PDB file of C-alpha atoms in Angstrom:
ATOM      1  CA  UNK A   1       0.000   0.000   0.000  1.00  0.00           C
ATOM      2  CA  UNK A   2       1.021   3.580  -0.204  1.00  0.00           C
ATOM      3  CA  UNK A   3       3.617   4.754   1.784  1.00  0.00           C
ATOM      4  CA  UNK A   4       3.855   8.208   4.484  1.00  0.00           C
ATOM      5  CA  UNK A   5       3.064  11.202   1.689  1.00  0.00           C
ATOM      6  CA  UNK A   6       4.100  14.738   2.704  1.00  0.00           C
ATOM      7  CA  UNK A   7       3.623  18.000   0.670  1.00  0.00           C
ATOM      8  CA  UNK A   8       4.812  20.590  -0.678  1.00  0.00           C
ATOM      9  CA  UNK A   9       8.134  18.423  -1.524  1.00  0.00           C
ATOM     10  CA  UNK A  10      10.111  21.724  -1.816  1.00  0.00           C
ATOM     11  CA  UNK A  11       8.754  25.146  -0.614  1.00  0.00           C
ATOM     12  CA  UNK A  12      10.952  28.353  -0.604  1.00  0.00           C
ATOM     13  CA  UNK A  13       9.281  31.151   1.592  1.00  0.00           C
ATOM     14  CA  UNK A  14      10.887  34.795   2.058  1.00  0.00           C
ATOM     15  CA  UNK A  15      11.441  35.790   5.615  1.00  0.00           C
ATOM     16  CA  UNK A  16       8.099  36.773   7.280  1.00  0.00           C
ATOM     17  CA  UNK A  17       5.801  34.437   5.232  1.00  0.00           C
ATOM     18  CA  UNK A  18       3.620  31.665   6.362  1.00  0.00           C
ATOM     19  CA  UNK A  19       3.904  27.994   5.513  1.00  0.00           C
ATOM     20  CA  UNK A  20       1.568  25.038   5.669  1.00  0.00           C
ATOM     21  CA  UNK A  21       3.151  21.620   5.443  1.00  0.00           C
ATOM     22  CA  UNK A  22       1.085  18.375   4.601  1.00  0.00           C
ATOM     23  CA  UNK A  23       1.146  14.609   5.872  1.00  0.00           C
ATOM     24  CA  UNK A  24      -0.776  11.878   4.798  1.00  0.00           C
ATOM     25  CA  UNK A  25       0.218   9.334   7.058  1.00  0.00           C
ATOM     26  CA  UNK A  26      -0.398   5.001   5.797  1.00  0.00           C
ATOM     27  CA  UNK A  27      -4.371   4.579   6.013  1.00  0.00           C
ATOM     28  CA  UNK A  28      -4.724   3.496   9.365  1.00  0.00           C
ATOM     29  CA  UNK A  29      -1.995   4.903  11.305  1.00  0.00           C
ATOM     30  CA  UNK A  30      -3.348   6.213  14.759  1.00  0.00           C
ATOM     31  CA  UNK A  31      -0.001   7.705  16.093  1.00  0.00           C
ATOM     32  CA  UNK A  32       1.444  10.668  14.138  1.00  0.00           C
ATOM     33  CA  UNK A  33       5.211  12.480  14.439  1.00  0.00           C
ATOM     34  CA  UNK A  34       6.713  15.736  12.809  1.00  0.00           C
ATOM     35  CA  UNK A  35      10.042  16.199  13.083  1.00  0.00           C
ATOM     36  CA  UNK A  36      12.872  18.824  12.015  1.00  0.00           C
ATOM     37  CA  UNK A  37      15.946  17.675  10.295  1.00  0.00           C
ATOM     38  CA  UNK A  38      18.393  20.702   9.971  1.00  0.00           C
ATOM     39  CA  UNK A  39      21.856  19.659   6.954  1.00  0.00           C
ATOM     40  CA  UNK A  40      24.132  17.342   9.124  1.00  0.00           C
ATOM     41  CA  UNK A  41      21.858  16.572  12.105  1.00  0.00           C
ATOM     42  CA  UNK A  42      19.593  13.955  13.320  1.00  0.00           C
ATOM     43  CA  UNK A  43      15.962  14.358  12.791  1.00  0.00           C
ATOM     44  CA  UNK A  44      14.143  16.881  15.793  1.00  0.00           C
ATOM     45  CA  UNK A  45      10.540  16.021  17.291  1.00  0.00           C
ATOM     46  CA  UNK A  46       8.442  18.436  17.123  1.00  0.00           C
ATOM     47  CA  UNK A  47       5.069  17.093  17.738  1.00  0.00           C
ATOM     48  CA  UNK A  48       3.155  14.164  18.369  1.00  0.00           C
ATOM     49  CA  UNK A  49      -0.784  13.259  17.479  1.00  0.00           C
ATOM     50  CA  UNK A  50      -2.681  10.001  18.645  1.00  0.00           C
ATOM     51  CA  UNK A  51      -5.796  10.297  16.237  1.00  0.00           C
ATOM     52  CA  UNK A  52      -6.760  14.000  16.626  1.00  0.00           C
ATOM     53  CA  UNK A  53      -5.206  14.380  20.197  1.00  0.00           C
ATOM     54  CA  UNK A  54      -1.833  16.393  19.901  1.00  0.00           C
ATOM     55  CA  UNK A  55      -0.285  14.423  23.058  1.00  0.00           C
ATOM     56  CA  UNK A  56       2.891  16.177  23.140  1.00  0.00           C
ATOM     57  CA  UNK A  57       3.990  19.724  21.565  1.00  0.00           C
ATOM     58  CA  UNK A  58       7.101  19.932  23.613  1.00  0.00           C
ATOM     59  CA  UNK A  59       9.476  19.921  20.660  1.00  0.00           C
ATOM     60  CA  UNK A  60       7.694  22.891  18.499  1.00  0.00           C
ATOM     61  CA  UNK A  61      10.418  25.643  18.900  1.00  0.00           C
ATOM     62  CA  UNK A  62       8.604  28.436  19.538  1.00  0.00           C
ATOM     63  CA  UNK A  63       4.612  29.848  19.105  1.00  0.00           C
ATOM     64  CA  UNK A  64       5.249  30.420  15.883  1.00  0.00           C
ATOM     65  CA  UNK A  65       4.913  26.539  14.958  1.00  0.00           C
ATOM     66  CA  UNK A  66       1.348  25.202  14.917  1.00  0.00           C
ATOM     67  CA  UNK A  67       0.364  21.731  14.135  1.00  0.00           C
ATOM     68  CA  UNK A  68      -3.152  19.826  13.631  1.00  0.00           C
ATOM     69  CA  UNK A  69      -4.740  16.623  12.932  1.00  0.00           C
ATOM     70  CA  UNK A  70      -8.527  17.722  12.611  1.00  0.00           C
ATOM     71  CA  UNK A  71     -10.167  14.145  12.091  1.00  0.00           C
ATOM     72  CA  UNK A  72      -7.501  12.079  12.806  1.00  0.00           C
ATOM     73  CA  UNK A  73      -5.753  11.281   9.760  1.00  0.00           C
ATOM     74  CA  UNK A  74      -4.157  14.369   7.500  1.00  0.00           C
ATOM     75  CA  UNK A  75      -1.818  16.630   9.397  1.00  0.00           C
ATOM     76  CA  UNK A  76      -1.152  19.918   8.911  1.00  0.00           C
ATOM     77  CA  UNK A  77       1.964  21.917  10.002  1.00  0.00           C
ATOM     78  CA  UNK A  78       2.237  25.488  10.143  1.00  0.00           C
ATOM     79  CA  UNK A  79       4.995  28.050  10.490  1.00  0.00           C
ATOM     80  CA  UNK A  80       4.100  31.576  10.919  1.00  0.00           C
ATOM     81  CA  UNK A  81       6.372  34.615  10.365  1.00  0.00           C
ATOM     82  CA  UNK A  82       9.446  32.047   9.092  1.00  0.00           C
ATOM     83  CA  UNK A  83      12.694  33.087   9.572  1.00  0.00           C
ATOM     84  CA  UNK A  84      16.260  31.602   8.227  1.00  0.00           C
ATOM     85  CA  UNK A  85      16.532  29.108  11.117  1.00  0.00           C
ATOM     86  CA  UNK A  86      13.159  27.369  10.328  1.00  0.00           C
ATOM     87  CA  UNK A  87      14.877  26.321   6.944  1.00  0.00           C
ATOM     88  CA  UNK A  88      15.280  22.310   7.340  1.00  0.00           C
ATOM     89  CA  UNK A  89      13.594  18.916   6.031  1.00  0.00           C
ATOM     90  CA  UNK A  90      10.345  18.523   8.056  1.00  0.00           C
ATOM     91  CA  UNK A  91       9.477  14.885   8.095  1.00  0.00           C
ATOM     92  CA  UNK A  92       6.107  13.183   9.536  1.00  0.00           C
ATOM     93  CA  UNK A  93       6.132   9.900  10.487  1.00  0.00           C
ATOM     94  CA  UNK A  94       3.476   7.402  11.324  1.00  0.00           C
ATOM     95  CA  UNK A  95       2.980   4.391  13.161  1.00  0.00           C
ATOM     96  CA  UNK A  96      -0.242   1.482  13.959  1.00  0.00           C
ATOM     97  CA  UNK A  97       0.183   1.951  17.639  1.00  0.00           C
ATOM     98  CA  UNK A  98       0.000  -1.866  18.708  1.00  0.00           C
ATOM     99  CA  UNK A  99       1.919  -3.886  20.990  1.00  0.00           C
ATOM    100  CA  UNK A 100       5.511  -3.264  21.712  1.00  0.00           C
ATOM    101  CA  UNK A 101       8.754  -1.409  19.305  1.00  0.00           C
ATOM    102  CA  UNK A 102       6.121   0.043  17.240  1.00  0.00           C
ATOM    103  CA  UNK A 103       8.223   1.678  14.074  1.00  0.00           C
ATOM    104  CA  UNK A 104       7.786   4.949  12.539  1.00  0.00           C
ATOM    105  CA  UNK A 105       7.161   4.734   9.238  1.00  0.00           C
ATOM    106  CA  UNK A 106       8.686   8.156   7.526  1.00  0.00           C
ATOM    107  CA  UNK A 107       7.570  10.129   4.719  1.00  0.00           C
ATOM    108  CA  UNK A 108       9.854  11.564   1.868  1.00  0.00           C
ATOM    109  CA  UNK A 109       9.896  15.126   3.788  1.00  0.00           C
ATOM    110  CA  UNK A 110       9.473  18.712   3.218  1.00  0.00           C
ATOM    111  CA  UNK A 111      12.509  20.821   2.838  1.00  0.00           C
ATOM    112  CA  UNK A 112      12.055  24.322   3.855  1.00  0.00           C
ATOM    113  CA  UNK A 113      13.817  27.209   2.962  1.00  0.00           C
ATOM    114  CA  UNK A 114      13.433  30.715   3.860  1.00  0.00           C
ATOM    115  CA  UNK A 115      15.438  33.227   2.048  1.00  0.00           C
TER     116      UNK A 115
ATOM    117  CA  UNK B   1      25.872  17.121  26.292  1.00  0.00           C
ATOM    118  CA  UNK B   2      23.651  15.527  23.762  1.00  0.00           C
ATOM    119  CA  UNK B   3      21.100  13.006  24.627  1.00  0.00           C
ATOM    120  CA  UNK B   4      22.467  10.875  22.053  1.00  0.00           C
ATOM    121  CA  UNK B   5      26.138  10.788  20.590  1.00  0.00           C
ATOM    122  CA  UNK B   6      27.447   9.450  17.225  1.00  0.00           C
ATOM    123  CA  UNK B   7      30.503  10.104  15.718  1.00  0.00           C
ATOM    124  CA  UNK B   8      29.632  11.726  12.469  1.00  0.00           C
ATOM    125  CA  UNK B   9      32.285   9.947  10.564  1.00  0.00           C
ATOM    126  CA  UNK B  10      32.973   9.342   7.747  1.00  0.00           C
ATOM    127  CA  UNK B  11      33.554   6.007   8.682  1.00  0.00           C
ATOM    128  CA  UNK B  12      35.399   3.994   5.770  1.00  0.00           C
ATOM    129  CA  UNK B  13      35.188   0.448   5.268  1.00  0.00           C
ATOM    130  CA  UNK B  14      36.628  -1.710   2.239  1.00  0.00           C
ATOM    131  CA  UNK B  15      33.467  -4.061   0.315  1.00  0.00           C
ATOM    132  CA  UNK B  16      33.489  -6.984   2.412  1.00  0.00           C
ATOM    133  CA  UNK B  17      34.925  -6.149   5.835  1.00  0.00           C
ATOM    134  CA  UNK B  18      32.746  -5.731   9.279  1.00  0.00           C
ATOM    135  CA  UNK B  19      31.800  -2.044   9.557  1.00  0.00           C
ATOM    136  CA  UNK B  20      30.742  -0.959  13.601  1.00  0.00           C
ATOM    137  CA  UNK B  21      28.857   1.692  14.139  1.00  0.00           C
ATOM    138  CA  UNK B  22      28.952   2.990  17.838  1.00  0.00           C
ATOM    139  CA  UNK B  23      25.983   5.577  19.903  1.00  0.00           C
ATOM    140  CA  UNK B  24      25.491   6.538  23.824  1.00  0.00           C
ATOM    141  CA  UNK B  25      22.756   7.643  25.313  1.00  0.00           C
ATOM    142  CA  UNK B  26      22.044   9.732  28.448  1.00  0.00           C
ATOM    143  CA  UNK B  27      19.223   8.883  30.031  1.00  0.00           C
ATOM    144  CA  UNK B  28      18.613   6.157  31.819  1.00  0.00           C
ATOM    145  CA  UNK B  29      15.207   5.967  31.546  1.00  0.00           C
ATOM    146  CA  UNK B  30      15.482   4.569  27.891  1.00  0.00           C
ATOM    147  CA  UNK B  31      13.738   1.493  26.965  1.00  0.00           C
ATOM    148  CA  UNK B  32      13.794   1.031  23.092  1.00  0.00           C
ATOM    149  CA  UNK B  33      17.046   1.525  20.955  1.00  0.00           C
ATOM    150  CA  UNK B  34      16.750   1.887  17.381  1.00  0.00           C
ATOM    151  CA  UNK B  35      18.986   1.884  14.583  1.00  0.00           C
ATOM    152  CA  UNK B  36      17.685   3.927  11.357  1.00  0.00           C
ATOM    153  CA  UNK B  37      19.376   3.956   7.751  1.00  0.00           C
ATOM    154  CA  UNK B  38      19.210   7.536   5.756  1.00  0.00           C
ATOM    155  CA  UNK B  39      20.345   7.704   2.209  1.00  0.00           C
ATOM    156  CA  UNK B  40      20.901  11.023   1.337  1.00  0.00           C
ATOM    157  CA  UNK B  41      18.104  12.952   0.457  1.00  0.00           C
ATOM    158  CA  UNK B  42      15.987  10.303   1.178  1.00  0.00           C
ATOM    159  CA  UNK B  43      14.040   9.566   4.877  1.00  0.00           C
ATOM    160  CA  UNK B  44      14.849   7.130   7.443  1.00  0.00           C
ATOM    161  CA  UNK B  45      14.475   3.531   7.446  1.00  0.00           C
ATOM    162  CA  UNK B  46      14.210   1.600  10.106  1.00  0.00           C
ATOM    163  CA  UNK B  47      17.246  -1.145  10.317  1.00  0.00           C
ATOM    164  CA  UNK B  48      16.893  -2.678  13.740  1.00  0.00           C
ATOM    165  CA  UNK B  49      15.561  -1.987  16.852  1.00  0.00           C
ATOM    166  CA  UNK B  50      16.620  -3.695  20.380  1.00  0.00           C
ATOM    167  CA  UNK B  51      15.201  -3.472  24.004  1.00  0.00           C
ATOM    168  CA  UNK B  52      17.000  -6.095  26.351  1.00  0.00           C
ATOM    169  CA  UNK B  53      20.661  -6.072  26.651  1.00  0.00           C
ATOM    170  CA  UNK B  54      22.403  -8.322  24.639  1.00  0.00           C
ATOM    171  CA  UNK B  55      22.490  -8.915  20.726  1.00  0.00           C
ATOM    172  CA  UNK B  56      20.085  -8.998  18.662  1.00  0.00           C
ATOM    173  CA  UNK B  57      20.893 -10.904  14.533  1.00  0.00           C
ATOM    174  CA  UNK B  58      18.565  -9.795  11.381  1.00  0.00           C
ATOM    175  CA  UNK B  59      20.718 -10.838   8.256  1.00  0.00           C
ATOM    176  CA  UNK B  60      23.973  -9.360   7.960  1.00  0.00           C
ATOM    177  CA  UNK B  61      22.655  -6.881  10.815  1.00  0.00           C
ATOM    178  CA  UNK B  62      23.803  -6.957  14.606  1.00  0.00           C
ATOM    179  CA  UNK B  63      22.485  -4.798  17.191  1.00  0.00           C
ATOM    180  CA  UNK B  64      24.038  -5.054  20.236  1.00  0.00           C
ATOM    181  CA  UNK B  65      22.734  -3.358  23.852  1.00  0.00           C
ATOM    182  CA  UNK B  66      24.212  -2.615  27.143  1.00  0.00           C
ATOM    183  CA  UNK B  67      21.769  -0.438  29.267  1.00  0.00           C
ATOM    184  CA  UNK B  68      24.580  -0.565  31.994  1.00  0.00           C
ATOM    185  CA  UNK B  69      26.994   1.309  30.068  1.00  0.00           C
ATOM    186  CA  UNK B  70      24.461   3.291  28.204  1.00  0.00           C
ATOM    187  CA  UNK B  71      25.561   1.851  24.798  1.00  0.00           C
ATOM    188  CA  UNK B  72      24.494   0.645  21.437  1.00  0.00           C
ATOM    189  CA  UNK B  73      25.903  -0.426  18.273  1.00  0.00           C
ATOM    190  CA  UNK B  74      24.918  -2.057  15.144  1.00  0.00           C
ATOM    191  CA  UNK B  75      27.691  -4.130  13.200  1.00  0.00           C
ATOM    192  CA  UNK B  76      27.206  -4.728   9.233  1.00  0.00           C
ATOM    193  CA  UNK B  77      29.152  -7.518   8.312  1.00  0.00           C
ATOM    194  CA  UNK B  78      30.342  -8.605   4.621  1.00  0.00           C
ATOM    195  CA  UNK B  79      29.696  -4.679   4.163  1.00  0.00           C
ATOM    196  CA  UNK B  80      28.851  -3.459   0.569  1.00  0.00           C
ATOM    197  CA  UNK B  81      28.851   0.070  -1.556  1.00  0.00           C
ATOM    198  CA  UNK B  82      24.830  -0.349  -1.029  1.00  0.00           C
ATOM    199  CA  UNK B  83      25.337   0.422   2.701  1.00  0.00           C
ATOM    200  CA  UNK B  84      26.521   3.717   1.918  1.00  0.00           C
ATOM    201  CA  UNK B  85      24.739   5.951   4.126  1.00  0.00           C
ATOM    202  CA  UNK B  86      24.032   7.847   7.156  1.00  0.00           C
ATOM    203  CA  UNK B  87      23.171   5.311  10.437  1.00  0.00           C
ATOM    204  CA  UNK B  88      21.018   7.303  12.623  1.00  0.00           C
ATOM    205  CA  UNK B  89      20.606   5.960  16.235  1.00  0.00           C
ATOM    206  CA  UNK B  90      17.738   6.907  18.389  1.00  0.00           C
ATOM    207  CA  UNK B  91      16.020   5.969  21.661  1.00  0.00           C
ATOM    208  CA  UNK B  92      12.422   6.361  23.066  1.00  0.00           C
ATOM    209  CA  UNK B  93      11.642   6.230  26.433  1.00  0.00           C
ATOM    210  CA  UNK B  94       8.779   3.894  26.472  1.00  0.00           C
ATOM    211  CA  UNK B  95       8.359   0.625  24.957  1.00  0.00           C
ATOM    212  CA  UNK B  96       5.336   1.551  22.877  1.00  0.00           C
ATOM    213  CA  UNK B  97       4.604   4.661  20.816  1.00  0.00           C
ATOM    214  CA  UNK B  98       6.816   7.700  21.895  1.00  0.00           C
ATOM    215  CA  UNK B  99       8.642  10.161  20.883  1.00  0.00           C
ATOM    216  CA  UNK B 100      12.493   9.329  19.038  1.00  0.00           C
ATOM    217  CA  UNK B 101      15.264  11.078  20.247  1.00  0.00           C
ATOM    218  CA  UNK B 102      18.067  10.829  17.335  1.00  0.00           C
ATOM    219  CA  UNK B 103      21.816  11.032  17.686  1.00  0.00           C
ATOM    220  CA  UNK B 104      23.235  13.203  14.824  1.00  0.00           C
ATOM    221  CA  UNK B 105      24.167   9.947  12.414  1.00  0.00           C
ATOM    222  CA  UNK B 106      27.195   8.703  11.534  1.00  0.00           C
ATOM    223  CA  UNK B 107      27.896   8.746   7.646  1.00  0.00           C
ATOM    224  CA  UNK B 108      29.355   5.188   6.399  1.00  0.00           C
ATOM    225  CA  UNK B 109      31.283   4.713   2.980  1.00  0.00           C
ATOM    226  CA  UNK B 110      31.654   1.375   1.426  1.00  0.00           C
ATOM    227  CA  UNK B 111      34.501   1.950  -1.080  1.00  0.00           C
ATOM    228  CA  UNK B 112      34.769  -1.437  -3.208  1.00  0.00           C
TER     229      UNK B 112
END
């Protein structure tokens, strides 16, 4: 079946401008991750969603990062007012959520840059 | 200090040979170790992942655990160009759906 889609693929924003980012995570998938992957570094976590519930927002970086999951399924994330350091790979990841070592299945990404 | 440490390489290994990649971790409270392959430009795949101490075998894969010491590696043997690639280790503090906390990777090069 299909895999983790995210778009835009690419998306250049200039300083100031707000950006939406898509996930469609694997039909099914109750558990839902964005992360930030800056050039040379591990991915981030930003944000976590069971269903529509957004458990954990610990690793959003500042207000200006909002995220959703309306009904449970696609997830939107949004930057507001981007600036230079926002300018990364944002990756969503899903998972089934059963039993034990549950992997996150990762979508191609969004890379980000803000000029 | 990070919460999890690779060396970012590039570690070089000739076709064939046993290539060991190496990770710590700081907190204790870690229950699930996974080991995550990253072509470049491309997203992470899962390899491996490992909860009890020990090793764990999955082809020419070995993940091997030591909560005491805080440290996990995963050895590729009969290494080949394919396994070019970044080897991203990360931890979660549960033993069900969490979080991933990722060490920075550590880039591998297979030269033949």
């Amino acid at each position: 079946g299909a895999g983790v889609s995210q778009s835009p693929r690419y998306k250049v924003a200039k300083r100031g401008q707000d950006v939406a980012l898509r996930c469609d995570p694997i039909s099914g998938h109750v558990s839902l991750f964005w992360y930030q992957q800056a050039l040379g570094q591990g991915p981030e976590f930003l944000t976590y969603f069971q269903n529509e519930a957004q458990l954990d927002k610990s690793g959003l970086p500042s207000d200006r990062f909002f995220a959703e999951r309306p009904e449970g399924s696609v997830s939107t994330l949004k930057i507001q007012r981007t600036q230079q350091e926002d300018s990364a790979v944002y990756l969503c990841a899903s998972s089934f959520d059963r039993g034990m070592m549950v992997e996150q299945f990762f979508g191609p990404g969004t890379r980000l840059t803000v000029l | 200090q990070k919460e999890v440490e690779q060396n970012s390489g590039p570690l070089s290994v000739p076709e064939g040979a046993i290539a060991s990649l190496n990770c710590t971790y700081s907190d204790r409270g870690s229950q699930s170790f996974f080991w995550y392959r990253q072509y470049s430009g491309k997203s992470p795949e899962l390899i491996m992942f490992i909860y009890s101490n020990g090793d764990k075998e999955d082809g020419r894969f070995t993940a091997q655990l030591n909560k005491a010491s805080q440290y996990v590696s995963l050895l590729i043997r009969d290494s080949q160009p394919s396994d070019s690639a970044t080897y991203l280790c990360a931890v979660s503090r549960s033993y069900n759906t969490d979080k991933l906390i990722f060490g920075t990777g550590t880039r591998l090069q297979v030269f033949p």
